Coordinates of C-alpha atoms and ligand atoms in Angstrom, one line a residue:
M1 CA -55.2 -65.9 31.7
E2 CA -53.0 -62.9 31.8
E3 CA -53.9 -60.3 29.2
L4 CA -51.4 -59.8 26.3
I5 CA -52.5 -57.5 23.5
W6 CA -50.8 -57.6 20.1
V7 CA -51.0 -54.2 18.5
A8 CA -50.5 -55.0 14.8
G9 CA -49.1 -51.9 13.0
H10 CA -47.6 -50.3 16.1
R11 CA -45.3 -48.0 14.1
G12 CA -48.2 -46.3 12.3
M13 CA -50.1 -43.3 13.5
V14 CA -53.0 -45.3 14.8
G15 CA -51.1 -48.3 16.2
S16 CA -48.6 -46.1 18.0
A17 CA -51.4 -44.1 19.6
I18 CA -53.1 -47.3 20.8
T19 CA -49.8 -48.7 22.1
R20 CA -49.1 -45.5 24.0
L21 CA -52.5 -45.6 25.6
L22 CA -52.4 -49.3 26.5
E23 CA -49.0 -48.9 28.0
S24 CA -50.1 -45.8 30.0
Q25 CA -52.8 -48.0 31.4
G26 CA -50.2 -50.5 32.5
R27 CA -51.5 -53.2 30.1
K28 CA -49.2 -55.7 28.5
V29 CA -48.6 -55.1 24.9
I30 CA -46.7 -57.1 22.3
T31 CA -45.5 -55.8 19.0
V32 CA -43.4 -57.1 16.1
D33 CA -41.4 -55.1 13.5
R34 CA -42.0 -55.4 9.8
S35 CA -38.4 -56.5 9.3
V36 CA -39.1 -59.5 11.5
L37 CA -42.6 -60.4 10.3
D38 CA -44.1 -59.6 6.9
L39 CA -47.9 -59.6 7.5
R40 CA -48.5 -60.6 3.9
R41 CA -46.9 -64.0 4.4
Q42 CA -49.5 -66.4 5.8
P43 CA -47.4 -69.2 7.2
E44 CA -45.1 -66.7 9.0
V45 CA -48.1 -64.9 10.5
E46 CA -49.6 -68.1 11.7
F47 CA -46.3 -69.3 13.1
W48 CA -45.8 -66.0 15.0
L49 CA -49.3 -66.0 16.4
R50 CA -48.9 -69.6 17.7
A51 CA -45.5 -68.8 19.2
N52 CA -46.5 -65.6 20.9
Q53 CA -50.1 -66.4 22.0
P54 CA -51.7 -62.9 22.5
T55 CA -55.0 -62.9 24.3
A56 CA -56.3 -60.1 22.1
I57 CA -55.3 -58.3 18.9
I58 CA -55.8 -54.7 17.9
F59 CA -55.6 -54.5 14.2
A60 CA -54.0 -51.3 13.1
A61 CA -51.8 -52.7 10.3
A62 CA -52.9 -51.5 6.9
K63 CA -51.7 -50.0 3.7
V64 CA -53.2 -46.5 4.0
G65 CA -52.9 -43.2 2.1
G66 CA -54.6 -40.1 0.9
I67 CA -56.8 -39.6 -2.1
L68 CA -54.0 -39.6 -4.7
A69 CA -52.1 -42.7 -3.2
N70 CA -55.4 -44.6 -3.3
S71 CA -56.1 -43.9 -6.9
T72 CA -52.5 -44.3 -8.1
Y73 CA -51.8 -47.6 -6.4
P74 CA -55.1 -49.5 -6.4
A75 CA -53.4 -53.0 -6.7
D76 CA -51.2 -52.3 -3.6
F77 CA -54.1 -51.1 -1.6
I78 CA -56.4 -54.1 -2.4
Y79 CA -53.6 -56.7 -2.3
D80 CA -51.8 -55.6 0.9
N81 CA -55.0 -55.0 2.9
L82 CA -56.8 -58.2 1.8
T83 CA -53.8 -60.4 2.5
I84 CA -52.8 -58.7 5.8
Q85 CA -56.3 -58.9 7.3
T86 CA -57.0 -62.4 6.0
N87 CA -53.7 -63.7 7.4
I88 CA -54.2 -62.1 10.8
I89 CA -57.9 -62.9 11.3
H90 CA -57.6 -66.5 10.1
G91 CA -54.3 -66.9 12.0
A92 CA -55.9 -65.5 15.2
H93 CA -58.7 -68.0 15.0
K94 CA -56.3 -70.9 14.4
A95 CA -54.1 -69.8 17.3
G96 CA -57.1 -69.6 19.6
V97 CA -57.1 -65.8 20.0
D98 CA -60.6 -65.0 21.1
R99 CA -60.6 -61.1 21.0
L100 CA -59.8 -59.0 18.0
V101 CA -60.6 -55.4 17.1
F102 CA -60.5 -54.7 13.3
L103 CA -60.1 -51.1 12.2
G104 CA -61.8 -49.9 9.0
S105 CA -62.5 -46.5 7.6
S106 CA -65.5 -44.2 6.8
C107 CA -64.8 -44.8 3.1
I108 CA -66.5 -48.2 3.4
Y109 CA -69.8 -46.4 3.0
P110 CA -71.5 -45.5 -0.3
K111 CA -70.3 -42.3 -1.9
L112 CA -73.8 -40.7 -1.7
A113 CA -74.9 -42.3 1.6
P114 CA -77.4 -40.2 3.7
Q115 CA -75.6 -38.0 6.2
P116 CA -74.7 -38.5 9.0
I117 CA -73.9 -42.1 7.9
S118 CA -75.2 -44.8 10.2
E119 CA -73.7 -48.2 10.4
T120 CA -76.7 -49.6 8.5
A121 CA -75.7 -47.7 5.3
L122 CA -73.0 -50.3 4.5
M123 CA -73.4 -51.8 1.0
T124 CA -76.5 -49.8 0.2
G125 CA -74.9 -48.0 -2.9
P126 CA -71.8 -47.6 -5.1
L127 CA -68.5 -46.6 -3.5
E128 CA -66.4 -43.5 -4.1
P129 CA -64.2 -44.4 -7.1
T130 CA -60.9 -42.9 -5.8
N131 CA -60.7 -45.3 -2.9
Q132 CA -63.0 -48.2 -3.8
W133 CA -60.2 -50.8 -3.7
Y134 CA -59.2 -49.9 -0.1
A135 CA -62.9 -49.7 0.8
I136 CA -63.6 -53.2 -0.6
A137 CA -60.7 -54.6 1.4
K138 CA -62.0 -53.0 4.6
I139 CA -65.5 -54.2 3.9
A140 CA -64.1 -57.7 3.5
G141 CA -62.4 -57.3 6.9
I142 CA -65.6 -56.4 8.6
M143 CA -67.3 -59.4 7.0
S144 CA -64.4 -61.7 8.0
C145 CA -64.8 -60.7 11.6
Q146 CA -68.6 -61.4 11.3
A147 CA -67.9 -64.7 9.6
Y148 CA -65.5 -66.0 12.4
R149 CA -68.0 -64.8 15.0
Q150 CA -70.9 -66.6 13.3
Q151 CA -69.1 -69.8 12.5
H152 CA -66.7 -70.1 15.3
G153 CA -68.1 -67.9 18.1
R154 CA -65.0 -65.6 18.0
R155 CA -65.4 -62.2 19.7
Y156 CA -64.1 -60.2 16.7
I157 CA -65.4 -56.7 16.3
S158 CA -64.9 -53.8 13.8
V159 CA -64.5 -50.1 14.5
M160 CA -64.9 -47.5 11.7
P161 CA -62.9 -44.3 12.3
C162 CA -63.5 -41.0 10.4
N163 CA -60.5 -39.2 8.9
L164 CA -57.6 -39.1 11.4
Y165 CA -54.6 -36.9 12.2
G166 CA -51.9 -36.7 14.8
P167 CA -48.4 -37.8 15.7
N168 CA -46.6 -40.3 13.5
D169 CA -48.8 -39.3 10.5
N170 CA -47.4 -39.6 7.0
F171 CA -46.2 -36.2 5.8
D172 CA -45.2 -37.2 2.2
L173 CA -46.9 -34.8 -0.2
E174 CA -47.8 -37.4 -2.7
T175 CA -49.2 -40.1 -0.5
S176 CA -50.4 -38.4 2.7
H177 CA -53.9 -37.3 3.8
V178 CA -54.9 -33.6 3.6
I179 CA -54.0 -32.5 7.1
P180 CA -50.3 -33.6 7.2
A181 CA -49.9 -32.5 3.5
L182 CA -51.2 -29.0 4.3
M183 CA -49.0 -28.7 7.5
R184 CA -46.0 -29.4 5.4
K185 CA -47.0 -27.1 2.5
F186 CA -47.7 -24.1 4.9
H187 CA -44.5 -24.7 6.8
R188 CA -42.5 -24.8 3.7
A189 CA -44.3 -21.7 2.2
K190 CA -43.6 -19.7 5.4
R191 CA -40.0 -20.7 5.5
E192 CA -39.4 -19.9 1.9
G193 CA -41.5 -16.7 2.0
A194 CA -43.9 -18.0 -0.7
S195 CA -47.1 -15.9 -1.3
E196 CA -49.4 -18.8 -2.0
V197 CA -50.1 -22.4 -1.1
V198 CA -51.9 -24.9 -3.5
V199 CA -54.8 -26.9 -2.0
W200 CA -56.1 -29.8 -4.1
G201 CA -59.6 -29.9 -5.5
T202 CA -62.3 -27.2 -5.1
G203 CA -62.1 -26.8 -1.3
T204 CA -65.8 -27.6 -0.9
P205 CA -65.7 -31.3 0.2
L206 CA -66.6 -31.9 3.8
R207 CA -64.6 -34.1 6.1
E208 CA -64.9 -35.3 9.7
F209 CA -61.5 -35.2 11.5
L210 CA -60.6 -36.9 14.8
H211 CA -57.3 -36.7 16.7
V212 CA -55.7 -40.1 16.8
D213 CA -55.5 -40.1 20.6
D214 CA -59.3 -39.8 20.8
L215 CA -59.6 -42.7 18.3
A216 CA -57.2 -44.8 20.4
R217 CA -59.4 -44.2 23.5
G218 CA -62.4 -45.3 21.3
V219 CA -60.7 -48.4 20.2
V220 CA -59.6 -49.5 23.6
F221 CA -63.0 -48.6 24.9
C222 CA -64.5 -51.0 22.3
L223 CA -62.0 -53.7 23.2
D224 CA -63.2 -53.5 26.8
N225 CA -66.9 -52.8 26.3
Y226 CA -68.2 -53.7 22.8
D227 CA -68.8 -57.3 21.7
E228 CA -71.3 -57.3 18.8
Y229 CA -71.6 -58.6 15.3
E230 CA -72.2 -55.2 13.7
H231 CA -69.3 -52.7 13.1
I232 CA -69.4 -49.5 15.1
N233 CA -68.6 -45.9 14.0
C234 CA -66.1 -43.7 15.9
G235 CA -66.1 -40.1 14.7
A236 CA -65.8 -36.5 15.9
G237 CA -69.4 -35.7 15.3
F238 CA -68.9 -32.6 13.1
D239 CA -67.3 -31.9 9.8
V240 CA -65.6 -28.9 8.1
T241 CA -64.9 -28.0 4.5
I242 CA -61.4 -28.5 3.0
R243 CA -61.2 -24.7 2.6
E244 CA -62.0 -24.3 6.4
I245 CA -59.4 -26.9 7.4
A246 CA -56.8 -25.3 5.1
E247 CA -57.5 -21.8 6.7
T248 CA -57.3 -23.2 10.2
I249 CA -54.0 -25.0 9.5
A250 CA -52.7 -21.8 7.8
G251 CA -53.5 -20.0 11.1
V252 CA -51.7 -22.7 13.2
A253 CA -48.6 -22.5 11.0
S254 CA -48.8 -18.6 10.9
F255 CA -48.9 -18.5 7.1
K256 CA -50.3 -15.2 6.0
G257 CA -50.4 -15.7 2.2
A258 CA -53.1 -16.8 -0.2
L259 CA -54.8 -20.2 -0.8
T260 CA -55.2 -21.4 -4.4
F261 CA -57.3 -24.4 -5.4
D262 CA -56.0 -26.9 -8.0
T263 CA -59.2 -28.2 -9.5
T264 CA -57.3 -30.7 -11.7
K265 CA -56.9 -32.7 -8.5
P266 CA -59.8 -34.9 -7.3
D267 CA -62.2 -33.8 -4.6
G268 CA -63.2 -37.4 -3.7
T269 CA -66.5 -38.0 -1.9
P270 CA -68.5 -34.8 -1.3
R271 CA -69.2 -35.5 2.3
K272 CA -68.7 -38.4 4.8
I273 CA -69.7 -37.5 8.3
M274 CA -70.6 -40.6 10.4
D275 CA -73.4 -41.1 12.9
S276 CA -71.4 -42.1 16.0
S277 CA -74.4 -42.1 18.3
R278 CA -74.0 -45.8 19.2
I279 CA -70.5 -45.5 20.6
R280 CA -71.5 -42.3 22.3
A281 CA -74.4 -44.0 24.0
L282 CA -72.0 -46.6 25.3
G283 CA -69.9 -43.9 26.9
W284 CA -67.1 -42.8 24.6
K285 CA -66.7 -39.2 23.3
P286 CA -63.9 -37.2 21.8
E287 CA -61.9 -34.9 24.2
I288 CA -59.5 -33.1 21.9
S289 CA -60.9 -30.0 20.0
L290 CA -59.9 -29.6 16.4
E291 CA -58.0 -26.4 17.1
E292 CA -56.1 -27.9 20.0
G293 CA -55.4 -31.2 18.1
L294 CA -54.1 -29.3 15.1
K295 CA -51.8 -27.2 17.2
S296 CA -50.3 -30.2 18.9
A297 CA -50.0 -32.2 15.7
Y298 CA -48.2 -29.3 14.0
G299 CA -45.9 -29.1 17.0
W300 CA -45.1 -32.8 16.6
Y301 CA -44.4 -32.2 12.9
L302 CA -42.1 -29.3 13.6
E303 CA -40.1 -31.3 16.2
N304 CA -40.0 -34.7 14.4
V305 CA -40.3 -34.3 10.7
A306 CA -39.6 -30.7 9.6
Q307 CA -36.2 -30.7 11.3
A308 CA -35.1 -34.2 10.1
P309 CA -32.5 -34.3 7.4
R310 CA -33.8 -35.5 4.1
Ligands
GFB401 O1 -57.2 -36.6 3.1 P1 -57.6 -37.0 1.8 O2 -56.5 -37.5 0.9 O3 -58.6 -38.2 1.9 O4 -58.3 -35.8 1.0 P2 -60.1 -38.6 1.5 C1 -59.4 -35.1 1.6 C2 -59.7 -33.9 0.7 O5 -58.7 -32.9 0.8 C3 -59.9 -34.2 -0.8 C4 -58.3 -32.5 -0.4 O6 -60.9 -33.5 -1.3 C5 -58.5 -33.7 -1.4 O7 -58.6 -33.3 -2.7 N1 -56.9 -31.9 -0.4 C6 -56.6 -30.6 -0.6 C7 -55.8 -32.7 -0.3 N2 -55.3 -30.5 -0.6 C8 -54.7 -31.7 -0.4 C9 -53.4 -32.2 -0.3 O8 -52.4 -31.5 -0.4 N3 -53.3 -33.6 0.0 C10 -54.4 -34.4 0.1 N4 -54.1 -35.7 0.3 N5 -55.6 -34.0 -0.1 C11 -59.1 -40.9 1.9 C12 -59.2 -42.2 1.3 O9 -60.0 -40.1 1.2 O10 -59.6 -40.9 3.3 C13 -58.8 -43.3 2.1 O11 -58.6 -42.2 0.0 C14 -59.2 -43.2 3.6 O12 -59.3 -44.5 1.6 C15 -59.0 -41.8 4.1 O13 -60.5 -43.6 3.7 C16 -59.6 -41.7 5.5 O14 -61.0 -38.3 2.7 O15 -60.6 -38.0 0.2

């Protein structure tokens, strides 16, 4: 059967990176716009899957956001993610799609998991409260893949990325993650000649950041080479403090002023570096350094977002 891969969520940062990679490899990709198919509507998703018959699905469709979005819109995060993933995973099984790669997040692990966090830490302790609704939805997604594998023999797998950044990120200051938010803040401060930029929290939390093109290679690598019940981590292998990432982005954006820390904003989990030794042993490793990745992502922001009329 000729391969046809549905990248669900192809307009987002992760889905667009995976689509670019698959197309550069000459592989056949199918996508569908949100205006044509609302992934929260089960009969429509099932109909679309039966009509289009992909041979594999890469699942990058999700309601995502930074620390503030997660804690402000918990109902949206749990409802959208649970319905989208249940519709796609169940619909894939009903339509006879045998391969599916589900994407989760490092926030599935307990807030105080031993570091670096191995896959076996799942459900060994309480979650980080700021994103527990998103995390529970993603945990349900992992277990759904396992359930369809166990009961129906479906080759559905789950990949857990660390914090990501890159082209097509969300640069909205209220709902974005830290890297795009700081790119925007430093760019604006430089343009307006401001003497300081406000960074949320204490600056002490540690985060593991991976360029989305590296993640895309990891996901496609898993589609081709990984077929197991247990989910698999995909991270950069090192972490940095929020203060360090802020200073690096300030350098990339040539902002010379001061950083101030707004401690009324949440820090979130203190640290979440994953143990990615399993995927590395299989043959994947990141290729884009943090410095290089931040420079290219900032360049993308300048060309595609900063110039756009608002
Ligand atoms: O990227 P971020 O929102 O995600 O925040 P999480 C990371 C850290 O950066 C937190 C700090 O300690 C923030 O307080 N930070 C500093 C900022 N300045 C800013 C800013 O201007 N904007 C933002 N957004 N943060 C998310 C989860 O957690 O990570 C999601 O909520 C998902 O569920 C994602 O798992 C990968 O790493 O804290």
